[in-house]
Amino acid sequence: MDTYLLAATDYPLLNIFWTMLELFLWILWFFLLFKIITDIFRSHDLSGWGKAGWLVLVIILPLIGVLAYLIARGNSMGKRDVAQAQQTEAAFKAYIRDAATTGPTGGGSHADELAKLADLKEKGAISDEEYQKAKDKILS
């Protein structure tokens, strides 16, 4: 039991902080590496050979490759991120707008369709039987 307590106190608090800092830096490094690799594949202004060259450089010599990529293409990397975010937001807004205008049946909400049917019935354009059949079809 004494050896267990001795082993637990043998690792000072400063070493714990240092280990946590190293772990954080490793996670940060892998995040940056994956971010750059995805940017290489997402870039439309690079040819296939250019993408292969950057990928080889980033994988074979990671520290030099990542720093060189950030220096050479860091500004355009940020612009591509902004363009991707704007494109995603525009697609999301278009989807919401389309879903709001078409409703569940594709031609408007149930309430709108029922109001149109009631208006047609009041004008005498459809009979009571036709109104009831159309209403049942909408509500089913």
Short mmCIF file of C-alpha atoms in Angstrom, two decimals:
data_model
loop_
_atom_site.label_atom_id
_atom_site.label_comp_id
_atom_site.label_asym_id
_atom_site.label_seq_id
_atom_site.Cartn_x
_atom_site.Cartn_y
_atom_site.Cartn_z
CA MET A 1 0.00 0.00 0.00
CA ASP A 2 2.89 2.34 0.70
CA THR A 3 4.26 1.81 -2.82
CA TYR A 4 0.91 2.86 -4.32
CA LEU A 5 0.91 6.10 -2.35
CA LEU A 6 4.53 6.70 -3.21
CA ALA A 7 3.81 6.18 -6.94
CA ALA A 8 0.84 8.56 -6.79
CA THR A 9 2.93 11.30 -5.18
CA ASP A 10 5.88 10.67 -7.46
CA TYR A 11 4.18 12.58 -10.32
CA PRO A 12 4.13 16.28 -9.34
CA LEU A 13 1.39 18.71 -10.24
CA LEU A 14 3.60 20.59 -12.70
CA ASN A 15 4.17 17.36 -14.64
CA ILE A 16 0.41 16.84 -14.84
CA PHE A 17 -0.02 20.33 -16.35
CA TRP A 18 2.86 19.68 -18.77
CA THR A 19 1.28 16.38 -19.88
CA MET A 20 -2.08 18.09 -20.40
CA LEU A 21 -0.41 20.81 -22.48
CA GLU A 22 1.32 18.20 -24.64
CA LEU A 23 -1.97 16.36 -25.15
CA PHE A 24 -3.71 19.62 -26.10
CA LEU A 25 -0.95 20.46 -28.60
CA TRP A 26 -1.19 16.99 -30.19
CA ILE A 27 -4.96 17.36 -30.60
CA LEU A 28 -4.47 20.85 -32.05
CA TRP A 29 -1.82 19.53 -34.45
CA PHE A 30 -4.07 16.74 -35.75
CA PHE A 31 -6.98 19.16 -36.14
CA LEU A 32 -4.79 21.50 -38.20
CA LEU A 33 -3.43 18.61 -40.27
CA PHE A 34 -6.90 17.31 -41.12
CA LYS A 35 -8.13 20.84 -41.85
CA ILE A 36 -5.32 21.35 -44.36
CA ILE A 37 -5.83 17.95 -45.99
CA THR A 38 -9.55 18.63 -46.48
CA ASP A 39 -8.71 22.08 -47.87
CA ILE A 40 -6.31 20.52 -50.36
CA PHE A 41 -9.07 18.28 -51.70
CA ARG A 42 -11.69 21.07 -51.63
CA SER A 43 -9.55 23.55 -53.57
CA HIS A 44 -10.77 23.93 -57.15
CA ASP A 45 -7.86 26.06 -58.32
CA LEU A 46 -5.31 23.27 -57.80
CA SER A 47 -4.73 20.65 -60.47
CA GLY A 48 -4.54 16.98 -59.62
CA TRP A 49 -0.74 17.10 -59.61
CA GLY A 50 -0.79 20.16 -57.37
CA LYS A 51 -3.08 18.41 -54.90
CA ALA A 52 -0.88 15.31 -54.97
CA GLY A 53 2.25 17.40 -54.41
CA TRP A 54 0.82 19.28 -51.44
CA LEU A 55 -0.56 16.06 -49.99
CA VAL A 56 2.80 14.28 -50.25
CA LEU A 57 4.55 17.28 -48.70
CA VAL A 58 2.07 17.49 -45.83
CA ILE A 59 2.19 13.74 -45.13
CA ILE A 60 5.93 13.07 -45.62
CA LEU A 61 7.23 16.27 -44.00
CA PRO A 62 4.28 17.33 -41.85
CA LEU A 63 5.80 20.28 -39.98
CA ILE A 64 7.39 21.87 -43.05
CA GLY A 65 4.43 20.95 -45.28
CA VAL A 66 1.81 22.44 -42.96
CA LEU A 67 3.78 25.64 -42.43
CA ALA A 68 4.47 26.00 -46.17
CA TYR A 69 0.80 25.42 -46.98
CA LEU A 70 -0.33 27.98 -44.43
CA ILE A 71 2.16 30.55 -45.76
CA ALA A 72 1.41 29.89 -49.44
CA ARG A 73 -2.33 29.25 -49.36
CA GLY A 74 -3.56 30.34 -45.92
CA ASN A 75 -5.39 33.40 -47.21
CA SER A 76 -7.24 31.49 -49.93
CA MET A 77 -7.99 28.75 -47.38
CA GLY A 78 -9.92 31.26 -45.30
CA LYS A 79 -11.78 32.51 -48.38
CA ARG A 80 -12.77 28.96 -49.30
CA ASP A 81 -14.08 28.41 -45.76
CA VAL A 82 -16.20 31.57 -45.97
CA ALA A 83 -17.52 30.63 -49.43
CA GLN A 84 -18.42 27.13 -48.21
CA ALA A 85 -20.25 28.55 -45.18
CA GLN A 86 -22.18 31.01 -47.37
CA GLN A 87 -23.12 28.26 -49.81
CA THR A 88 -24.32 26.01 -46.99
CA GLU A 89 -26.33 28.83 -45.42
CA ALA A 90 -27.92 29.74 -48.77
CA ALA A 91 -28.89 26.11 -49.38
CA PHE A 92 -30.37 25.88 -45.88
CA LYS A 93 -32.38 29.09 -46.33
CA ALA A 94 -33.63 27.90 -49.74
CA TYR A 95 -34.73 24.62 -48.19
CA ILE A 96 -36.56 26.41 -45.38
CA ARG A 97 -38.18 28.82 -47.83
CA ASP A 98 -39.26 25.93 -50.08
CA ALA A 99 -40.63 23.93 -47.16
CA ALA A 100 -42.55 26.92 -45.85
CA THR A 101 -44.17 27.76 -49.19
CA THR A 102 -45.06 24.25 -50.36
CA GLY A 103 -46.31 22.82 -47.09
CA PRO A 104 -46.93 19.13 -46.44
CA THR A 105 -48.91 18.41 -49.63
CA GLY A 106 -46.70 20.25 -52.09
CA GLY A 107 -49.24 22.95 -52.98
CA GLY A 108 -49.73 24.83 -49.74
CA SER A 109 -50.84 23.99 -46.24
CA HIS A 110 -53.97 22.02 -45.43
CA ALA A 111 -55.66 25.14 -44.11
CA ASP A 112 -55.01 27.00 -47.38
CA GLU A 113 -56.43 24.17 -49.45
CA LEU A 114 -59.49 23.85 -47.23
CA ALA A 115 -60.08 27.61 -47.48
CA LYS A 116 -59.88 27.39 -51.28
CA LEU A 117 -62.36 24.50 -51.29
CA ALA A 118 -64.77 26.38 -49.02
CA ASP A 119 -64.53 29.40 -51.32
CA LEU A 120 -65.28 27.24 -54.39
CA LYS A 121 -68.26 25.69 -52.59
CA GLU A 122 -69.65 29.10 -51.62
CA LYS A 123 -69.33 30.34 -55.22
CA GLY A 124 -71.16 27.25 -56.43
CA ALA A 125 -68.26 25.99 -58.51
CA ILE A 126 -68.37 22.60 -56.79
CA SER A 127 -71.22 20.63 -55.23
CA ASP A 128 -71.46 19.51 -51.62
CA GLU A 129 -70.44 15.96 -52.59
CA GLU A 130 -67.36 17.18 -54.49
CA TYR A 131 -66.45 19.43 -51.58
CA GLN A 132 -66.71 16.54 -49.10
CA LYS A 133 -64.62 14.21 -51.30
CA ALA A 134 -61.91 16.84 -51.78
CA LYS A 135 -61.94 17.66 -48.07
CA ASP A 136 -61.57 13.98 -47.14
CA LYS A 137 -58.71 13.63 -49.59
CA ILE A 138 -56.89 16.63 -48.12
CA LEU A 139 -57.37 15.50 -44.53
CA SER A 140 -56.31 11.91 -45.17
#
